[in-house]
Amino acid sequence: MQSDPKDVEIVRRLLARRGEVVSGEEIAIPLGISRVALWKRIRTLKKSGINIKVVPRRGYMLDNIEHDALLPPLVLSELKTSEFGRNYHYFDVIDSTNDYALKLLGEKALHGTVVVADHQTKGRGRLSRVWYSPPGKNLYLSVIVRPFVPVSLAFRVTMFSSCAVCELLRELGMNALIKWPNDVYVSGKKISGILTEASVEASGNVKFYVVGIGINVNMAYSDFPIDIRDFATSVMIEKGEPVPRRKLFLRLMELLEKWYNICLINVEEAWMYWRRYNYTLGKRVVVDEKVTGEAIGVTPMGYLLVRLDDGKVERVVAGDLQVVD
Ligand code: BT5
C-alpha cells in the first residue's frame, strides 16, 4: 500500500487540529478538490484503518490515533526526512520486506525507499535463519540505498544502520550497544538485527543495497519463542511500558538519514560512534565455535580482528560471535 499526496495532506490537516472538528471546505478548498471528492477520500482512509470521525453537517475530526499504526498517510503526514521513508510501501502482511525490496522494487526505486510490514511470514536473518516477526508488535523494514560504496565495503551500510538503531534506543534511555557484525544489544540481549544485502551487476558494481532492520518493540517475554526468549529483549521489556511504534519509526527514519550522510561525508565519525558503543571490542569472544580470543579491532572492510591466545591475530570475515566475558 502506498499513499496519494492528497490523502497525506488531509491527514496532516486533521492532525494539526487534532480533536477539533475541521469543516470540509477548510480541507477541500486548499487541496483543490470538491467536497464530494473529499468525502470519498475520507471514506477510503477510514476503510484503511484511520479512525476519522464524521460529524454530520460540521466536518471531520481525528482524535483517537492508533500510536502503533504504520499506515502510509499517518506516517507520511509526520515524516520529517528529505529522502528516507519518502517513498513508503506498507503491508499488513508480507513474506519478507527484504525480499520485496530486492525482487520487486529493486533498481527502479528511489534512494531512501522503505518497505514496512506489520507482520512477516518469512522474516529472514543471515544464512536463511528465521527472524521472528509476529504482527502488531515490532518494526520490520527494509531501506533501499544508493550504492555509495563498493560491495567490498558493504559493512559500512550495516554500520550506518546500526549506529542509527543504537542512537534511537539510547535516546530512549537504554544502554544499547552494537555487536559485530549486525546486531544491537541491550542488557546483554538481542533487541535488533540488521540484514544488509546488495544487488550486484555482472561487472561487480553494486546496483543498490537493501538494509533490512528488525527491532523488537512491544513484545513481552512470553511473546518470544522459547528458544530465543532468554537471549532476546524488546524496548517494552527494557522500559517496563509499551512505546508508540510509529513515533519510533519516524525517529528511526531521521537517524538513518543522519548516519547515512555522516558516512558519506566523514566515515571516521561513524566509526568513532560504532567503536564507542561497541559490545564486542575488548571482550573475549568465540566465533563460530572455532576462533577464540580477544576482539581487538575491525578493519575498514568490516572484518573482525581477534587476538588468539598464542598472540597471533586472526581476521574473521563473517560468523556468529559469542561474547564469553
Ligand atoms: C539478523 O540475522 O539478526 C538479521 C535480522 C534482520 C531482520 C529484518 S526484519 C526486516 C527485514 N526483512 C527480513 O526478512 N529480514 C530483515 P542473524 O544475525 O542471522 O540472526 C538471526 C538469529 O536471531 C536467529 O537465528 C535467532 O536466534 C535470533 N532471532 C530471531 N528472531 C529474533 C527476534 N525477533 N529477536 C531477537 N532475536 C531473534
Short mmCIF file of C-alpha atoms and ligand atoms in Angstrom, two decimals:
data_model
loop_
_atom_site.label_atom_id
_atom_site.label_comp_id
_atom_site.label_asym_id
_atom_site.label_seq_id
_atom_site.Cartn_x
_atom_site.Cartn_y
_atom_site.Cartn_z
CA MET A 1 0.00 0.00 0.00
CA GLN A 2 1.32 3.40 -0.98
CA SER A 3 -0.28 6.77 -0.41
CA ASP A 4 -1.65 9.59 -2.50
CA PRO A 5 -0.17 13.01 -1.56
CA LYS A 6 -3.70 14.46 -1.21
CA ASP A 7 -4.61 11.78 1.35
CA VAL A 8 -1.44 12.59 3.26
CA GLU A 9 -2.40 16.28 3.23
CA ILE A 10 -5.92 15.50 4.52
CA VAL A 11 -4.47 13.57 7.45
CA ARG A 12 -1.85 16.27 8.07
CA ARG A 13 -4.55 18.96 8.29
CA LEU A 14 -6.70 16.86 10.63
CA LEU A 15 -3.70 16.01 12.81
CA ALA A 16 -2.68 19.69 13.02
CA ARG A 17 -6.07 20.35 14.64
CA ARG A 18 -6.38 17.07 16.43
CA GLY A 19 -9.55 16.71 18.48
CA GLU A 20 -11.25 19.63 16.68
CA VAL A 21 -13.91 19.38 14.03
CA VAL A 22 -12.48 20.67 10.74
CA SER A 23 -15.00 21.66 8.09
CA GLY A 24 -15.00 20.04 4.66
CA GLU A 25 -14.28 23.40 2.97
CA GLU A 26 -11.22 24.03 5.11
CA ILE A 27 -9.67 20.87 3.76
CA ALA A 28 -11.14 20.58 0.27
CA ILE A 29 -10.51 24.15 -0.97
CA PRO A 30 -6.73 24.30 -0.34
CA LEU A 31 -6.42 20.83 -1.87
CA GLY A 32 -8.34 21.90 -4.98
CA ILE A 33 -10.90 19.11 -4.68
CA SER A 34 -14.69 19.10 -4.30
CA ARG A 35 -16.38 18.27 -1.00
CA VAL A 36 -17.73 15.08 -2.55
CA ALA A 37 -14.23 14.07 -3.64
CA LEU A 38 -13.05 14.81 -0.10
CA TRP A 39 -15.81 12.65 1.37
CA LYS A 40 -14.79 9.75 -0.93
CA ARG A 41 -11.18 10.05 0.14
CA ILE A 42 -12.16 10.17 3.81
CA ARG A 43 -14.24 7.04 3.33
CA THR A 44 -11.25 5.23 1.82
CA LEU A 45 -8.95 6.45 4.60
CA LYS A 46 -11.44 5.17 7.18
CA LYS A 47 -11.58 1.80 5.43
CA SER A 48 -7.79 1.57 5.53
CA GLY A 49 -7.99 1.83 9.33
CA ILE A 50 -7.60 5.55 10.07
CA ASN A 51 -10.24 6.46 12.57
CA ILE A 52 -11.56 9.76 11.15
CA LYS A 53 -14.85 10.79 12.75
CA VAL A 54 -17.51 12.24 10.51
CA VAL A 55 -19.51 14.89 12.36
CA PRO A 56 -22.73 15.44 10.35
CA ARG A 57 -23.08 18.93 8.84
CA ARG A 58 -19.92 20.12 10.60
CA GLY A 59 -16.95 18.27 9.19
CA TYR A 60 -14.30 15.74 10.16
CA MET A 61 -12.21 15.01 13.22
CA LEU A 62 -9.20 12.89 14.09
CA ASP A 63 -8.66 12.39 17.79
CA ASN A 64 -8.00 8.81 18.79
CA ILE A 65 -4.99 7.90 16.75
CA GLU A 66 -3.55 4.44 16.97
CA HIS A 67 0.04 5.02 18.10
CA ASP A 68 1.18 1.73 16.67
CA ALA A 69 -0.38 2.10 13.22
CA LEU A 70 2.13 2.41 10.40
CA LEU A 71 -0.41 3.24 7.69
CA PRO A 72 1.09 5.43 4.94
CA PRO A 73 -0.95 8.64 5.43
CA LEU A 74 -0.24 8.62 9.17
CA VAL A 75 3.48 8.07 8.69
CA LEU A 76 3.92 10.43 5.73
CA SER A 77 2.00 13.27 7.31
CA GLU A 78 4.52 13.34 10.17
CA LEU A 79 7.74 12.34 8.40
CA LYS A 80 10.50 14.94 8.67
CA THR A 81 13.24 13.48 6.48
CA SER A 82 14.12 14.62 2.99
CA GLU A 83 14.74 11.17 1.47
CA PHE A 84 14.48 8.25 3.90
CA GLY A 85 10.92 6.96 4.02
CA ARG A 86 9.54 9.48 1.50
CA ASN A 87 8.78 6.58 -0.78
CA TYR A 88 6.86 4.38 1.58
CA HIS A 89 5.46 0.90 0.85
CA TYR A 90 3.38 -0.60 3.62
CA PHE A 91 1.99 -4.13 4.03
CA ASP A 92 -0.19 -5.59 6.75
CA VAL A 93 1.49 -8.89 6.00
CA ILE A 94 4.34 -9.87 3.67
CA ASP A 95 6.78 -12.75 3.39
CA SER A 96 9.91 -10.62 3.89
CA THR A 97 10.39 -6.87 3.41
CA ASN A 98 13.94 -7.58 2.16
CA ASP A 99 12.65 -9.96 -0.50
CA TYR A 100 10.13 -7.40 -1.70
CA ALA A 101 12.73 -4.64 -1.82
CA LEU A 102 15.26 -6.85 -3.64
CA LYS A 103 12.97 -8.55 -6.13
CA LEU A 104 10.07 -6.23 -6.75
CA LEU A 105 11.29 -2.71 -6.19
CA GLY A 106 14.96 -3.03 -6.92
CA GLU A 107 16.74 -0.57 -9.12
CA LYS A 108 13.55 1.29 -10.07
CA ALA A 109 13.25 2.50 -6.50
CA LEU A 110 14.48 5.88 -5.37
CA HIS A 111 17.20 6.17 -2.77
CA GLY A 112 15.65 6.02 0.69
CA THR A 113 12.60 3.99 -0.38
CA VAL A 114 11.29 1.99 2.57
CA VAL A 115 9.27 -1.20 2.71
CA VAL A 116 7.47 -1.74 6.02
CA ALA A 117 5.33 -4.61 7.25
CA ASP A 118 3.26 -5.15 10.35
CA HIS A 119 3.89 -8.90 10.10
CA GLN A 120 6.38 -11.07 8.18
CA THR A 121 5.69 -14.69 7.42
CA LYS A 122 9.25 -15.39 6.24
CA GLY A 123 11.34 -12.79 8.01
CA ARG A 124 14.97 -13.73 7.42
CA GLY A 125 18.28 -13.30 9.14
CA ARG A 126 21.68 -14.22 7.70
CA LEU A 127 22.17 -17.68 6.15
CA SER A 128 18.38 -18.04 5.77
CA ARG A 129 17.87 -18.07 9.51
CA VAL A 130 14.45 -17.05 10.76
CA TRP A 131 13.70 -13.55 12.06
CA TYR A 132 10.73 -13.96 14.35
CA SER A 133 8.19 -11.36 13.13
CA PRO A 134 4.77 -11.53 14.84
CA PRO A 135 2.07 -8.95 13.96
CA GLY A 136 1.26 -5.72 15.77
CA LYS A 137 4.31 -5.55 17.99
CA ASN A 138 7.57 -4.69 16.28
CA LEU A 139 9.28 -2.86 13.46
CA TYR A 140 10.24 -4.72 10.28
CA LEU A 141 11.55 -2.60 7.47
CA SER A 142 13.90 -2.57 4.52
CA VAL A 143 15.55 0.57 3.19
CA ILE A 144 16.88 0.82 -0.34
CA VAL A 145 20.05 2.87 -0.55
CA ARG A 146 22.10 4.09 -3.45
CA PRO A 147 25.46 2.37 -3.81
CA PHE A 148 27.81 4.80 -2.11
CA VAL A 149 30.50 2.17 -1.51
CA PRO A 150 31.62 -0.91 -3.48
CA VAL A 151 30.45 -4.30 -2.31
CA SER A 152 33.81 -4.83 -0.58
CA LEU A 153 32.81 -2.02 1.80
CA ALA A 154 29.21 -3.19 2.29
CA PHE A 155 29.93 -3.32 6.00
CA ARG A 156 29.60 0.48 6.05
CA VAL A 157 25.96 0.08 5.10
CA THR A 158 25.39 -2.17 8.11
CA MET A 159 27.46 0.25 10.16
CA PHE A 160 25.43 3.38 9.39
CA SER A 161 22.22 1.47 10.12
CA SER A 162 23.47 0.03 13.39
CA CYS A 163 24.63 3.50 14.51
CA ALA A 164 21.09 4.77 13.78
CA VAL A 165 19.36 1.94 15.69
CA CYS A 166 21.81 2.29 18.57
CA GLU A 167 21.20 6.04 18.84
CA LEU A 168 17.42 5.52 18.61
CA LEU A 169 17.49 3.17 21.58
CA ARG A 170 19.96 5.30 23.53
CA GLU A 171 17.62 8.28 23.11
CA LEU A 172 15.02 6.18 24.93
CA GLY A 173 17.42 5.81 27.82
CA MET A 174 18.66 2.31 27.08
CA ASN A 175 22.30 1.31 27.17
CA ALA A 176 22.26 -0.02 23.60
CA LEU A 177 25.47 -1.49 22.21
CA ILE A 178 26.44 -2.69 18.73
CA LYS A 179 27.56 -6.26 18.43
CA TRP A 180 29.71 -7.27 15.47
CA PRO A 181 28.66 -7.79 12.75
CA ASN A 182 24.98 -6.85 12.65
CA ASP A 183 23.15 -6.80 15.97
CA VAL A 184 22.14 -4.25 18.55
CA TYR A 185 22.08 -5.46 22.14
CA VAL A 186 20.55 -4.15 25.36
CA SER A 187 21.19 -5.78 28.75
CA GLY A 188 23.27 -8.46 27.02
CA LYS A 189 20.31 -9.49 24.82
CA LYS A 190 19.48 -9.02 21.16
CA ILE A 191 16.93 -6.28 20.54
CA SER A 192 17.61 -5.65 16.86
CA GLY A 193 19.11 -7.45 13.88
CA ILE A 194 20.22 -5.96 10.57
CA LEU A 195 20.49 -7.80 7.28
CA THR A 196 22.32 -5.91 4.53
CA GLU A 197 22.04 -7.34 1.02
CA ALA A 198 23.41 -5.98 -2.23
CA SER A 199 22.16 -6.40 -5.76
CA VAL A 200 25.35 -6.66 -7.82
CA GLU A 201 25.84 -6.34 -11.61
CA ALA A 202 27.86 -8.90 -13.57
CA SER A 203 30.67 -6.29 -13.65
CA GLY A 204 30.78 -6.38 -9.86
CA ASN A 205 29.25 -2.93 -9.37
CA VAL A 206 26.52 -2.64 -6.76
CA LYS A 207 23.13 -1.66 -8.22
CA PHE A 208 21.59 -0.96 -4.83
CA TYR A 209 21.71 -2.08 -1.22
CA VAL A 210 18.79 -3.28 0.83
CA VAL A 211 19.14 -2.77 4.57
CA GLY A 212 16.66 -4.91 6.49
CA ILE A 213 16.10 -3.89 10.08
CA GLY A 214 14.08 -5.72 12.70
CA ILE A 215 13.57 -4.07 16.10
CA ASN A 216 11.65 -5.73 18.92
CA VAL A 217 9.38 -3.01 20.23
CA ASN A 218 6.36 -4.12 22.25
CA MET A 219 6.98 -7.85 22.72
CA ALA A 220 6.66 -9.30 26.19
CA TYR A 221 8.99 -12.07 27.41
CA SER A 222 6.28 -14.68 26.80
CA ASP A 223 5.75 -13.47 23.20
CA PHE A 224 9.19 -14.77 22.17
CA PRO A 225 9.60 -18.40 21.10
CA ILE A 226 11.12 -20.48 23.89
CA ASP A 227 14.45 -20.99 22.12
CA ILE A 228 15.27 -17.27 21.94
CA ARG A 229 13.35 -15.97 24.97
CA ASP A 230 16.40 -15.74 27.19
CA PHE A 231 18.65 -14.21 24.53
CA ALA A 232 16.29 -11.58 23.14
CA THR A 233 14.68 -8.46 24.53
CA SER A 234 12.39 -5.64 23.45
CA VAL A 235 12.00 -1.92 24.07
CA MET A 236 8.93 -2.65 26.21
CA ILE A 237 10.74 -5.21 28.35
CA GLU A 238 13.63 -2.81 28.92
CA LYS A 239 11.50 0.26 29.64
CA GLY A 240 8.75 -1.52 31.54
CA GLU A 241 6.00 0.02 29.40
CA PRO A 242 4.84 -0.11 25.77
CA VAL A 243 6.17 2.55 23.42
CA PRO A 244 4.35 4.11 20.43
CA ARG A 245 5.66 2.24 17.42
CA ARG A 246 5.01 4.97 14.82
CA LYS A 247 6.95 7.60 16.75
CA LEU A 248 9.87 5.19 16.98
CA PHE A 249 9.71 4.50 13.24
CA LEU A 250 9.62 8.22 12.38
CA ARG A 251 12.66 8.93 14.55
CA LEU A 252 14.45 5.92 13.04
CA MET A 253 14.00 7.42 9.56
CA GLU A 254 15.62 10.67 10.74
CA LEU A 255 18.52 8.85 12.35
CA LEU A 256 19.08 6.61 9.33
CA GLU A 257 19.25 9.69 7.12
CA LYS A 258 21.60 11.40 9.58
CA TRP A 259 24.02 8.43 9.80
CA TYR A 260 23.91 7.77 6.08
CA ASN A 261 25.03 11.38 5.49
CA ILE A 262 27.70 11.12 8.16
CA CYS A 263 29.05 8.01 6.43
CA LEU A 264 29.18 9.87 3.12
CA ILE A 265 30.90 12.95 4.48
CA ASN A 266 33.07 11.67 7.28
CA VAL A 267 33.10 7.94 7.76
CA GLU A 268 35.58 8.29 10.64
CA GLU A 269 32.83 9.91 12.75
CA ALA A 270 30.61 6.89 12.18
CA TRP A 271 33.49 4.56 13.07
CA MET A 272 34.06 6.51 16.27
CA TYR A 273 30.42 6.11 17.30
CA TRP A 274 30.42 2.45 16.26
CA ARG A 275 33.56 1.79 18.36
CA ARG A 276 32.34 3.86 21.31
CA TYR A 277 29.11 1.90 21.71
CA ASN A 278 30.52 -1.46 20.86
CA TYR A 279 29.61 -4.66 22.62
CA THR A 280 32.39 -6.71 21.04
CA LEU A 281 35.70 -4.87 21.13
CA GLY A 282 37.93 -5.56 24.09
CA LYS A 283 35.90 -8.65 25.01
CA ARG A 284 36.85 -12.31 24.92
CA VAL A 285 34.91 -13.85 22.07
CA VAL A 286 34.29 -17.15 20.33
CA VAL A 287 33.41 -17.01 16.65
CA ASP A 288 31.61 -19.97 15.10
CA GLU A 289 32.89 -22.09 17.99
CA LYS A 290 36.30 -22.11 16.25
CA VAL A 291 38.17 -18.87 16.82
CA THR A 292 38.68 -17.87 20.46
CA GLY A 293 40.48 -14.79 21.70
CA GLU A 294 40.15 -11.08 22.35
CA ALA A 295 38.30 -8.93 19.81
CA ILE A 296 40.78 -6.11 19.25
CA GLY A 297 39.50 -4.27 16.21
CA VAL A 298 37.57 -4.15 12.96
CA THR A 299 39.17 -3.48 9.56
CA PRO A 300 37.70 -0.89 7.13
CA MET A 301 36.08 -3.81 5.29
CA GLY A 302 34.35 -4.87 8.49
CA TYR A 303 36.47 -7.92 9.30
CA LEU A 304 36.87 -8.61 12.98
CA LEU A 305 40.41 -8.86 14.34
CA VAL A 306 40.78 -11.44 17.09
CA ARG A 307 43.98 -11.84 19.10
CA LEU A 308 44.29 -15.57 19.74
CA ASP A 309 45.69 -16.97 22.96
CA ASP A 310 49.05 -17.62 21.26
CA GLY A 311 49.30 -13.89 20.39
CA LYS A 312 48.60 -14.28 16.65
CA VAL A 313 45.91 -12.02 15.18
CA GLU A 314 43.22 -13.69 13.10
CA ARG A 315 40.99 -11.81 10.68
CA VAL A 316 37.40 -13.06 10.80
CA VAL A 317 35.36 -12.28 7.68
CA ALA A 318 31.93 -13.35 8.92
CA GLY A 319 30.40 -15.55 11.54
CA ASP A 320 28.40 -15.95 14.69
CA LEU A 321 30.01 -14.37 17.65
CA GLN A 322 29.57 -15.05 21.31
CA VAL A 323 30.99 -12.80 23.98
CA VAL A 324 32.32 -15.04 26.74
CA ASP A 325 33.25 -12.39 29.28
C1 BT5 B 1 19.78 -10.94 11.89
O1 BT5 B 1 20.17 -12.15 11.40
O2 BT5 B 1 19.87 -10.59 13.03
C2 BT5 B 1 19.12 -10.04 10.85
C3 BT5 B 1 17.67 -9.92 11.05
C4 BT5 B 1 17.05 -8.96 10.06
C5 BT5 B 1 15.54 -8.94 10.14
C6 BT5 B 1 14.94 -7.89 9.25
S1 BT5 B 1 13.25 -7.66 9.57
C7 BT5 B 1 13.06 -6.72 8.15
C8 BT5 B 1 13.91 -7.35 7.09
N1 BT5 B 1 13.19 -8.38 6.35
C9 BT5 B 1 13.71 -9.59 6.56
O3 BT5 B 1 13.27 -10.65 6.07
N2 BT5 B 1 14.77 -9.51 7.38
C10 BT5 B 1 15.04 -8.14 7.76
P1 BT5 B 1 21.10 -13.17 12.18
O4 BT5 B 1 22.33 -12.49 12.69
O5 BT5 B 1 21.26 -14.31 11.27
O6 BT5 B 1 20.26 -13.60 13.45
C11 BT5 B 1 19.18 -14.48 13.34
C12 BT5 B 1 19.02 -15.12 14.73
O7 BT5 B 1 18.47 -14.15 15.66
C13 BT5 B 1 18.01 -16.27 14.74
O8 BT5 B 1 18.66 -17.48 14.39
C14 BT5 B 1 17.54 -16.26 16.20
O9 BT5 B 1 18.47 -16.92 17.04
C15 BT5 B 1 17.58 -14.79 16.56
N3 BT5 B 1 16.26 -14.15 16.40
C16 BT5 B 1 15.25 -14.45 15.53
N4 BT5 B 1 14.22 -13.60 15.67
C17 BT5 B 1 14.57 -12.75 16.66
C18 BT5 B 1 13.93 -11.64 17.27
N5 BT5 B 1 12.73 -11.20 16.88
N6 BT5 B 1 14.61 -11.01 18.26
C19 BT5 B 1 15.83 -11.40 18.67
N7 BT5 B 1 16.48 -12.45 18.15
C20 BT5 B 1 15.85 -13.11 17.14
#
